[in-house]
């Protein structure tokens, strides 16, 4: 299987804070990877680097066969979808749900390109998949947290990515919304044959489709392997001890 994401001895620091230290890992195309660990472990920084937005102090990053820093890496980001944590949106924000999803499509075609009928069809498809067509004209700031995460997922999928990054996508959602979000992520993963990297500190939020787990603590990879190998009491106890 070909490599979708590869990091070799990567270190990242912000002023005097070391966010990632000597991190090496690789994910194959089609992997569903769960990245777990306590707060401050470096999980979000890892996603930032994979997304081509962070500055690497040392090491090498390769995504979908392209090395970070090459002239084509910015274009490569068009093939990476990103779903952030659930955040509050000003209810007065003049953006409706369909417009928010279309922003993801513009991330693929470019903001200076005219939207075609084909682009609109992609947006419709992703809104239908996530069950939010009825919210098309609703302001993003006036829907529930669970609905807002569906919009964020639809926006990322409208980009038609090869790699989907999820940063704590189920945080602050009620149990029903968590289950629905998990179901939709797995459906998209299988239907579009994605490579998925999902960050969480809530182990019960990892879908069963997750086949690989990376454990992080203090900016380092402390263990990685299959779901069955990693999600055992001994390893979990060590990972979250003194967290």
PDB file of C-alpha atoms in Angstrom:
ATOM      1  CA  UNK A   1       0.000   0.000   0.000  1.00  0.00           C
ATOM      2  CA  UNK A   2       1.241   3.519  -0.816  1.00  0.00           C
ATOM      3  CA  UNK A   3       2.005   6.039   1.922  1.00  0.00           C
ATOM      4  CA  UNK A   4      -0.500   8.858   2.412  1.00  0.00           C
ATOM      5  CA  UNK A   5       1.227  10.620   5.324  1.00  0.00           C
ATOM      6  CA  UNK A   6       4.852  10.368   6.358  1.00  0.00           C
ATOM      7  CA  UNK A   7       6.781  12.269   9.034  1.00  0.00           C
ATOM      8  CA  UNK A   8      10.472  11.635   9.681  1.00  0.00           C
ATOM      9  CA  UNK A   9      12.044  12.997  12.871  1.00  0.00           C
ATOM     10  CA  UNK A  10       9.854  16.098  12.852  1.00  0.00           C
ATOM     11  CA  UNK A  11      10.211  18.748  15.537  1.00  0.00           C
ATOM     12  CA  UNK A  12       8.077  21.873  15.955  1.00  0.00           C
ATOM     13  CA  UNK A  13       8.472  24.643  18.499  1.00  0.00           C
ATOM     14  CA  UNK A  14       6.677  27.882  19.298  1.00  0.00           C
ATOM     15  CA  UNK A  15       9.156  30.262  20.908  1.00  0.00           C
ATOM     16  CA  UNK A  16      10.436  28.235  23.880  1.00  0.00           C
ATOM     17  CA  UNK A  17       7.654  25.645  23.815  1.00  0.00           C
ATOM     18  CA  UNK A  18       8.425  22.370  22.039  1.00  0.00           C
ATOM     19  CA  UNK A  19       5.121  21.169  20.528  1.00  0.00           C
ATOM     20  CA  UNK A  20       6.500  18.135  18.658  1.00  0.00           C
ATOM     21  CA  UNK A  21       9.802  16.417  19.336  1.00  0.00           C
ATOM     22  CA  UNK A  22      11.454  13.932  16.961  1.00  0.00           C
ATOM     23  CA  UNK A  23       8.140  12.564  15.659  1.00  0.00           C
ATOM     24  CA  UNK A  24       8.252   9.810  13.034  1.00  0.00           C
ATOM     25  CA  UNK A  25       5.183   8.014  11.683  1.00  0.00           C
ATOM     26  CA  UNK A  26       3.533   6.880   8.475  1.00  0.00           C
ATOM     27  CA  UNK A  27      -0.046   6.162   7.446  1.00  0.00           C
ATOM     28  CA  UNK A  28      -1.097   4.211   4.381  1.00  0.00           C
ATOM     29  CA  UNK A  29      -3.797   5.316   1.984  1.00  0.00           C
ATOM     30  CA  UNK A  30      -7.116   4.048   3.321  1.00  0.00           C
ATOM     31  CA  UNK A  31      -6.037   4.016   6.973  1.00  0.00           C
ATOM     32  CA  UNK A  32      -8.382   5.359   9.634  1.00  0.00           C
ATOM     33  CA  UNK A  33      -6.011   6.636  12.300  1.00  0.00           C
ATOM     34  CA  UNK A  34      -6.972   7.702  15.796  1.00  0.00           C
ATOM     35  CA  UNK A  35      -4.515  10.046  17.538  1.00  0.00           C
ATOM     36  CA  UNK A  36      -5.074  10.002  21.278  1.00  0.00           C
ATOM     37  CA  UNK A  37      -3.450  11.499  24.322  1.00  0.00           C
ATOM     38  CA  UNK A  38      -3.987  14.033  27.110  1.00  0.00           C
ATOM     39  CA  UNK A  39      -4.433  17.744  26.515  1.00  0.00           C
ATOM     40  CA  UNK A  40      -1.208  19.427  25.475  1.00  0.00           C
ATOM     41  CA  UNK A  41       0.210  16.242  23.946  1.00  0.00           C
ATOM     42  CA  UNK A  42       0.786  17.837  20.536  1.00  0.00           C
ATOM     43  CA  UNK A  43      -2.159  16.240  18.739  1.00  0.00           C
ATOM     44  CA  UNK A  44      -3.492  19.412  17.130  1.00  0.00           C
ATOM     45  CA  UNK A  45       0.027  20.480  16.151  1.00  0.00           C
ATOM     46  CA  UNK A  46       0.424  17.142  14.398  1.00  0.00           C
ATOM     47  CA  UNK A  47      -2.704  17.859  12.326  1.00  0.00           C
ATOM     48  CA  UNK A  48      -1.441  21.360  11.570  1.00  0.00           C
ATOM     49  CA  UNK A  49       1.788  19.939  10.151  1.00  0.00           C
ATOM     50  CA  UNK A  50      -0.039  17.323   8.080  1.00  0.00           C
ATOM     51  CA  UNK A  51      -2.265  20.124   6.767  1.00  0.00           C
ATOM     52  CA  UNK A  52       0.793  22.037   5.572  1.00  0.00           C
ATOM     53  CA  UNK A  53       0.207  25.022   7.837  1.00  0.00           C
ATOM     54  CA  UNK A  54       2.878  24.636  10.506  1.00  0.00           C
ATOM     55  CA  UNK A  55       6.558  25.499  10.388  1.00  0.00           C
ATOM     56  CA  UNK A  56       8.814  22.487  10.885  1.00  0.00           C
ATOM     57  CA  UNK A  57      12.000  23.192  12.817  1.00  0.00           C
ATOM     58  CA  UNK A  58      13.603  19.886  11.882  1.00  0.00           C
ATOM     59  CA  UNK A  59      12.723  16.726   9.969  1.00  0.00           C
ATOM     60  CA  UNK A  60      10.788  15.896   6.817  1.00  0.00           C
ATOM     61  CA  UNK A  61       7.077  15.805   6.004  1.00  0.00           C
ATOM     62  CA  UNK A  62       5.618  14.033   2.978  1.00  0.00           C
ATOM     63  CA  UNK A  63       1.915  14.003   2.141  1.00  0.00           C
ATOM     64  CA  UNK A  64       0.480  12.058  -0.802  1.00  0.00           C
ATOM     65  CA  UNK A  65       3.931  11.759  -2.329  1.00  0.00           C
ATOM     66  CA  UNK A  66       4.822  15.462  -2.037  1.00  0.00           C
ATOM     67  CA  UNK A  67       7.384  16.888   0.375  1.00  0.00           C
ATOM     68  CA  UNK A  68       6.444  19.899   2.469  1.00  0.00           C
ATOM     69  CA  UNK A  69       8.170  23.021   1.262  1.00  0.00           C
ATOM     70  CA  UNK A  70       8.069  22.155  -2.426  1.00  0.00           C
ATOM     71  CA  UNK A  71       6.311  24.520  -4.804  1.00  0.00           C
ATOM     72  CA  UNK A  72       3.357  22.194  -5.283  1.00  0.00           C
ATOM     73  CA  UNK A  73       2.605  21.602  -1.611  1.00  0.00           C
ATOM     74  CA  UNK A  74       0.199  24.539  -1.402  1.00  0.00           C
ATOM     75  CA  UNK A  75      -1.824  23.010  -4.228  1.00  0.00           C
ATOM     76  CA  UNK A  76      -1.635  19.666  -2.448  1.00  0.00           C
ATOM     77  CA  UNK A  77      -3.543  21.197   0.468  1.00  0.00           C
ATOM     78  CA  UNK A  78      -6.573  21.276  -1.825  1.00  0.00           C
ATOM     79  CA  UNK A  79      -6.643  17.488  -1.371  1.00  0.00           C
ATOM     80  CA  UNK A  80      -6.720  17.707   2.441  1.00  0.00           C
ATOM     81  CA  UNK A  81     -10.034  18.309   4.215  1.00  0.00           C
ATOM     82  CA  UNK A  82     -10.150  19.607   7.775  1.00  0.00           C
ATOM     83  CA  UNK A  83     -12.884  19.560  10.431  1.00  0.00           C
ATOM     84  CA  UNK A  84     -12.096  21.634  13.547  1.00  0.00           C
ATOM     85  CA  UNK A  85     -13.467  21.400  17.051  1.00  0.00           C
ATOM     86  CA  UNK A  86     -17.009  22.643  17.555  1.00  0.00           C
ATOM     87  CA  UNK A  87     -16.861  26.385  18.114  1.00  0.00           C
ATOM     88  CA  UNK A  88     -19.489  29.009  18.816  1.00  0.00           C
ATOM     89  CA  UNK A  89     -20.406  31.237  15.890  1.00  0.00           C
ATOM     90  CA  UNK A  90     -21.874  34.724  16.216  1.00  0.00           C
ATOM     91  CA  UNK A  91     -25.603  34.306  15.467  1.00  0.00           C
ATOM     92  CA  UNK A  92     -25.415  37.576  13.522  1.00  0.00           C
ATOM     93  CA  UNK A  93     -22.772  36.191  11.116  1.00  0.00           C
ATOM     94  CA  UNK A  94     -24.178  36.710   7.588  1.00  0.00           C
ATOM     95  CA  UNK A  95     -23.310  33.207   6.331  1.00  0.00           C
ATOM     96  CA  UNK A  96     -25.880  30.482   5.791  1.00  0.00           C
ATOM     97  CA  UNK A  97     -25.155  26.771   5.862  1.00  0.00           C
ATOM     98  CA  UNK A  98     -25.030  26.299   2.106  1.00  0.00           C
ATOM     99  CA  UNK A  99     -22.583  29.194   1.747  1.00  0.00           C
ATOM    100  CA  UNK A 100     -20.412  27.667   4.466  1.00  0.00           C
ATOM    101  CA  UNK A 101     -20.294  24.328   2.643  1.00  0.00           C
ATOM    102  CA  UNK A 102     -19.548  26.103  -0.649  1.00  0.00           C
ATOM    103  CA  UNK A 103     -16.458  27.601   1.008  1.00  0.00           C
ATOM    104  CA  UNK A 104     -15.053  24.095   1.111  1.00  0.00           C
ATOM    105  CA  UNK A 105     -15.659  23.743  -2.609  1.00  0.00           C
ATOM    106  CA  UNK A 106     -13.810  27.003  -3.227  1.00  0.00           C
ATOM    107  CA  UNK A 107     -10.905  25.508  -1.314  1.00  0.00           C
ATOM    108  CA  UNK A 108     -10.696  22.919  -4.079  1.00  0.00           C
ATOM    109  CA  UNK A 109     -11.296  25.018  -7.201  1.00  0.00           C
ATOM    110  CA  UNK A 110      -9.784  28.305  -5.994  1.00  0.00           C
ATOM    111  CA  UNK A 111     -11.493  31.477  -4.806  1.00  0.00           C
ATOM    112  CA  UNK A 112     -11.027  33.225  -8.150  1.00  0.00           C
ATOM    113  CA  UNK A 113     -12.766  30.504 -10.144  1.00  0.00           C
ATOM    114  CA  UNK A 114     -16.449  30.758 -11.023  1.00  0.00           C
ATOM    115  CA  UNK A 115     -18.696  28.154  -9.410  1.00  0.00           C
ATOM    116  CA  UNK A 116     -20.063  25.741 -12.005  1.00  0.00           C
ATOM    117  CA  UNK A 117     -23.179  23.589 -12.005  1.00  0.00           C
ATOM    118  CA  UNK A 118     -20.881  20.646 -11.246  1.00  0.00           C
ATOM    119  CA  UNK A 119     -19.549  22.402  -8.146  1.00  0.00           C
ATOM    120  CA  UNK A 120     -23.089  23.048  -6.936  1.00  0.00           C
ATOM    121  CA  UNK A 121     -23.908  19.377  -7.442  1.00  0.00           C
ATOM    122  CA  UNK A 122     -20.936  18.378  -5.278  1.00  0.00           C
ATOM    123  CA  UNK A 123     -22.149  20.730  -2.530  1.00  0.00           C
ATOM    124  CA  UNK A 124     -25.671  19.287  -2.783  1.00  0.00           C
ATOM    125  CA  UNK A 125     -24.307  15.747  -2.560  1.00  0.00           C
ATOM    126  CA  UNK A 126     -22.295  16.448   0.593  1.00  0.00           C
ATOM    127  CA  UNK A 127     -25.179  18.286   2.251  1.00  0.00           C
ATOM    128  CA  UNK A 128     -27.481  15.371   1.505  1.00  0.00           C
ATOM    129  CA  UNK A 129     -24.928  12.881   2.799  1.00  0.00           C
ATOM    130  CA  UNK A 130     -24.650  14.748   6.091  1.00  0.00           C
ATOM    131  CA  UNK A 131     -28.409  15.361   6.312  1.00  0.00           C
ATOM    132  CA  UNK A 132     -28.333  19.155   6.331  1.00  0.00           C
ATOM    133  CA  UNK A 133     -30.147  20.128   3.124  1.00  0.00           C
ATOM    134  CA  UNK A 134     -33.018  21.487   5.208  1.00  0.00           C
ATOM    135  CA  UNK A 135     -30.575  23.906   6.853  1.00  0.00           C
ATOM    136  CA  UNK A 136     -29.401  25.455   3.566  1.00  0.00           C
ATOM    137  CA  UNK A 137     -30.762  28.931   4.278  1.00  0.00           C
ATOM    138  CA  UNK A 138     -30.235  28.914   8.053  1.00  0.00           C
ATOM    139  CA  UNK A 139     -27.435  31.124   9.431  1.00  0.00           C
ATOM    140  CA  UNK A 140     -24.545  28.999  10.713  1.00  0.00           C
ATOM    141  CA  UNK A 141     -24.644  30.868  14.021  1.00  0.00           C
ATOM    142  CA  UNK A 142     -28.276  29.907  14.643  1.00  0.00           C
ATOM    143  CA  UNK A 143     -28.053  26.106  14.519  1.00  0.00           C
ATOM    144  CA  UNK A 144     -27.094  23.572  17.187  1.00  0.00           C
ATOM    145  CA  UNK A 145     -23.542  22.424  17.872  1.00  0.00           C
ATOM    146  CA  UNK A 146     -24.245  19.016  16.349  1.00  0.00           C
ATOM    147  CA  UNK A 147     -25.695  20.597  13.213  1.00  0.00           C
ATOM    148  CA  UNK A 148     -22.728  22.944  12.991  1.00  0.00           C
ATOM    149  CA  UNK A 149     -20.322  19.981  13.014  1.00  0.00           C
ATOM    150  CA  UNK A 150     -22.296  18.381  10.178  1.00  0.00           C
ATOM    151  CA  UNK A 151     -21.857  21.614   8.225  1.00  0.00           C
ATOM    152  CA  UNK A 152     -18.124  21.520   8.963  1.00  0.00           C
ATOM    153  CA  UNK A 153     -17.933  17.915   7.748  1.00  0.00           C
ATOM    154  CA  UNK A 154     -19.911  18.707   4.604  1.00  0.00           C
ATOM    155  CA  UNK A 155     -17.616  21.673   3.942  1.00  0.00           C
ATOM    156  CA  UNK A 156     -14.527  19.469   4.221  1.00  0.00           C
ATOM    157  CA  UNK A 157     -16.065  16.788   1.980  1.00  0.00           C
ATOM    158  CA  UNK A 158     -17.082  19.385  -0.638  1.00  0.00           C
ATOM    159  CA  UNK A 159     -13.356  19.819  -1.194  1.00  0.00           C
ATOM    160  CA  UNK A 160     -13.316  16.175  -2.386  1.00  0.00           C
ATOM    161  CA  UNK A 161     -10.210  15.431  -0.327  1.00  0.00           C
ATOM    162  CA  UNK A 162      -7.985  12.389  -0.320  1.00  0.00           C
ATOM    163  CA  UNK A 163      -7.059  12.949   3.338  1.00  0.00           C
ATOM    164  CA  UNK A 164      -9.583  14.013   5.990  1.00  0.00           C
ATOM    165  CA  UNK A 165      -8.301  15.532   9.237  1.00  0.00           C
ATOM    166  CA  UNK A 166     -10.630  15.702  12.248  1.00  0.00           C
ATOM    167  CA  UNK A 167      -9.603  17.702  15.315  1.00  0.00           C
ATOM    168  CA  UNK A 168     -11.770  16.644  18.262  1.00  0.00           C
ATOM    169  CA  UNK A 169     -14.888  16.727  16.042  1.00  0.00           C
ATOM    170  CA  UNK A 170     -17.196  15.385  18.758  1.00  0.00           C
ATOM    171  CA  UNK A 171     -16.117  17.635  21.638  1.00  0.00           C
ATOM    172  CA  UNK A 172     -18.988  19.316  23.518  1.00  0.00           C
ATOM    173  CA  UNK A 173     -21.652  17.359  21.626  1.00  0.00           C
ATOM    174  CA  UNK A 174     -24.444  15.428  23.317  1.00  0.00           C
ATOM    175  CA  UNK A 175     -24.344  11.597  23.039  1.00  0.00           C
ATOM    176  CA  UNK A 176     -26.836  11.432  20.161  1.00  0.00           C
ATOM    177  CA  UNK A 177     -24.876  14.029  18.181  1.00  0.00           C
ATOM    178  CA  UNK A 178     -21.635  12.153  18.892  1.00  0.00           C
ATOM    179  CA  UNK A 179     -23.077   8.911  17.529  1.00  0.00           C
ATOM    180  CA  UNK A 180     -24.438  10.686  14.452  1.00  0.00           C
ATOM    181  CA  UNK A 181     -21.114  12.392  13.762  1.00  0.00           C
ATOM    182  CA  UNK A 182     -19.256   9.096  14.090  1.00  0.00           C
ATOM    183  CA  UNK A 183     -21.684   7.423  11.699  1.00  0.00           C
ATOM    184  CA  UNK A 184     -21.295  10.157   9.099  1.00  0.00           C
ATOM    185  CA  UNK A 185     -17.498  10.151   9.317  1.00  0.00           C
ATOM    186  CA  UNK A 186     -17.389   6.387   8.798  1.00  0.00           C
ATOM    187  CA  UNK A 187     -19.825   6.607   5.898  1.00  0.00           C
ATOM    188  CA  UNK A 188     -17.680   9.263   4.186  1.00  0.00           C
ATOM    189  CA  UNK A 189     -14.504   7.281   4.908  1.00  0.00           C
ATOM    190  CA  UNK A 190     -15.897   4.199   3.205  1.00  0.00           C
ATOM    191  CA  UNK A 191     -17.863   5.865   0.414  1.00  0.00           C
ATOM    192  CA  UNK A 192     -15.005   8.109  -0.736  1.00  0.00           C
ATOM    193  CA  UNK A 193     -12.134   5.751   0.184  1.00  0.00           C
ATOM    194  CA  UNK A 194     -10.477   8.400   2.335  1.00  0.00           C
ATOM    195  CA  UNK A 195      -7.456   8.373   4.570  1.00  0.00           C
ATOM    196  CA  UNK A 196      -8.707   9.697   7.921  1.00  0.00           C
ATOM    197  CA  UNK A 197      -6.720  11.085  10.854  1.00  0.00           C
ATOM    198  CA  UNK A 198      -8.921  11.812  13.869  1.00  0.00           C
ATOM    199  CA  UNK A 199      -7.667  13.455  17.057  1.00  0.00           C
ATOM    200  CA  UNK A 200      -9.522  12.839  20.312  1.00  0.00           C
ATOM    201  CA  UNK A 201      -8.923  12.434  24.018  1.00  0.00           C
ATOM    202  CA  UNK A 202     -12.247  10.633  24.454  1.00  0.00           C
ATOM    203  CA  UNK A 203     -11.596   7.015  23.510  1.00  0.00           C
ATOM    204  CA  UNK A 204     -15.273   6.117  23.288  1.00  0.00           C
ATOM    205  CA  UNK A 205     -15.574   8.620  20.425  1.00  0.00           C
ATOM    206  CA  UNK A 206     -13.258   6.618  18.172  1.00  0.00           C
ATOM    207  CA  UNK A 207     -15.361   4.803  15.546  1.00  0.00           C
ATOM    208  CA  UNK A 208     -14.981   1.055  15.159  1.00  0.00           C
ATOM    209  CA  UNK A 209     -13.638   1.713  11.650  1.00  0.00           C
ATOM    210  CA  UNK A 210     -10.462   3.129  13.212  1.00  0.00           C
ATOM    211  CA  UNK A 211      -7.781   0.544  12.417  1.00  0.00           C
ATOM    212  CA  UNK A 212      -4.666   2.288  13.722  1.00  0.00           C
ATOM    213  CA  UNK A 213      -3.988   4.242  16.916  1.00  0.00           C
ATOM    214  CA  UNK A 214      -1.167   6.677  17.688  1.00  0.00           C
ATOM    215  CA  UNK A 215      -0.527   7.611  21.321  1.00  0.00           C
ATOM    216  CA  UNK A 216       1.002  11.036  22.055  1.00  0.00           C
ATOM    217  CA  UNK A 217       2.289  12.626  25.223  1.00  0.00           C
ATOM    218  CA  UNK A 218       4.463  15.703  25.792  1.00  0.00           C
ATOM    219  CA  UNK A 219       4.922  16.222  22.063  1.00  0.00           C
ATOM    220  CA  UNK A 220       6.198  12.718  21.395  1.00  0.00           C
ATOM    221  CA  UNK A 221       4.839   9.483  19.948  1.00  0.00           C
ATOM    222  CA  UNK A 222       4.882   7.044  22.857  1.00  0.00           C
ATOM    223  CA  UNK A 223       3.286   4.114  21.011  1.00  0.00           C
ATOM    224  CA  UNK A 224       1.491   3.236  17.781  1.00  0.00           C
ATOM    225  CA  UNK A 225      -0.085   0.136  16.352  1.00  0.00           C
ATOM    226  CA  UNK A 226      -3.399  -1.507  15.644  1.00  0.00           C
ATOM    227  CA  UNK A 227      -6.490  -0.598  17.617  1.00  0.00           C
ATOM    228  CA  UNK A 228      -6.368  -3.980  19.380  1.00  0.00           C
ATOM    229  CA  UNK A 229      -2.731  -3.486  20.377  1.00  0.00           C
ATOM    230  CA  UNK A 230      -3.104   0.060  21.666  1.00  0.00           C
ATOM    231  CA  UNK A 231      -6.480   0.224  23.423  1.00  0.00           C
ATOM    232  CA  UNK A 232      -5.512  -1.968  26.349  1.00  0.00           C
ATOM    233  CA  UNK A 233      -5.546  -0.969  30.036  1.00  0.00           C
ATOM    234  CA  UNK A 234      -1.767  -1.081  30.507  1.00  0.00           C
ATOM    235  CA  UNK A 235      -0.980   1.296  27.648  1.00  0.00           C
ATOM    236  CA  UNK A 236      -3.915   3.602  28.331  1.00  0.00           C
ATOM    237  CA  UNK A 237      -3.078   3.817  32.004  1.00  0.00           C
ATOM    238  CA  UNK A 238       0.483   4.868  31.218  1.00  0.00           C
ATOM    239  CA  UNK A 239      -0.646   7.369  28.577  1.00  0.00           C
ATOM    240  CA  UNK A 240      -3.105   9.234  30.789  1.00  0.00           C
ATOM    241  CA  UNK A 241      -1.178   8.923  34.060  1.00  0.00           C
ATOM    242  CA  UNK A 242      -0.504  12.349  35.588  1.00  0.00           C
ATOM    243  CA  UNK A 243      -2.433  13.957  32.705  1.00  0.00           C
TER     244      UNK A 243
END
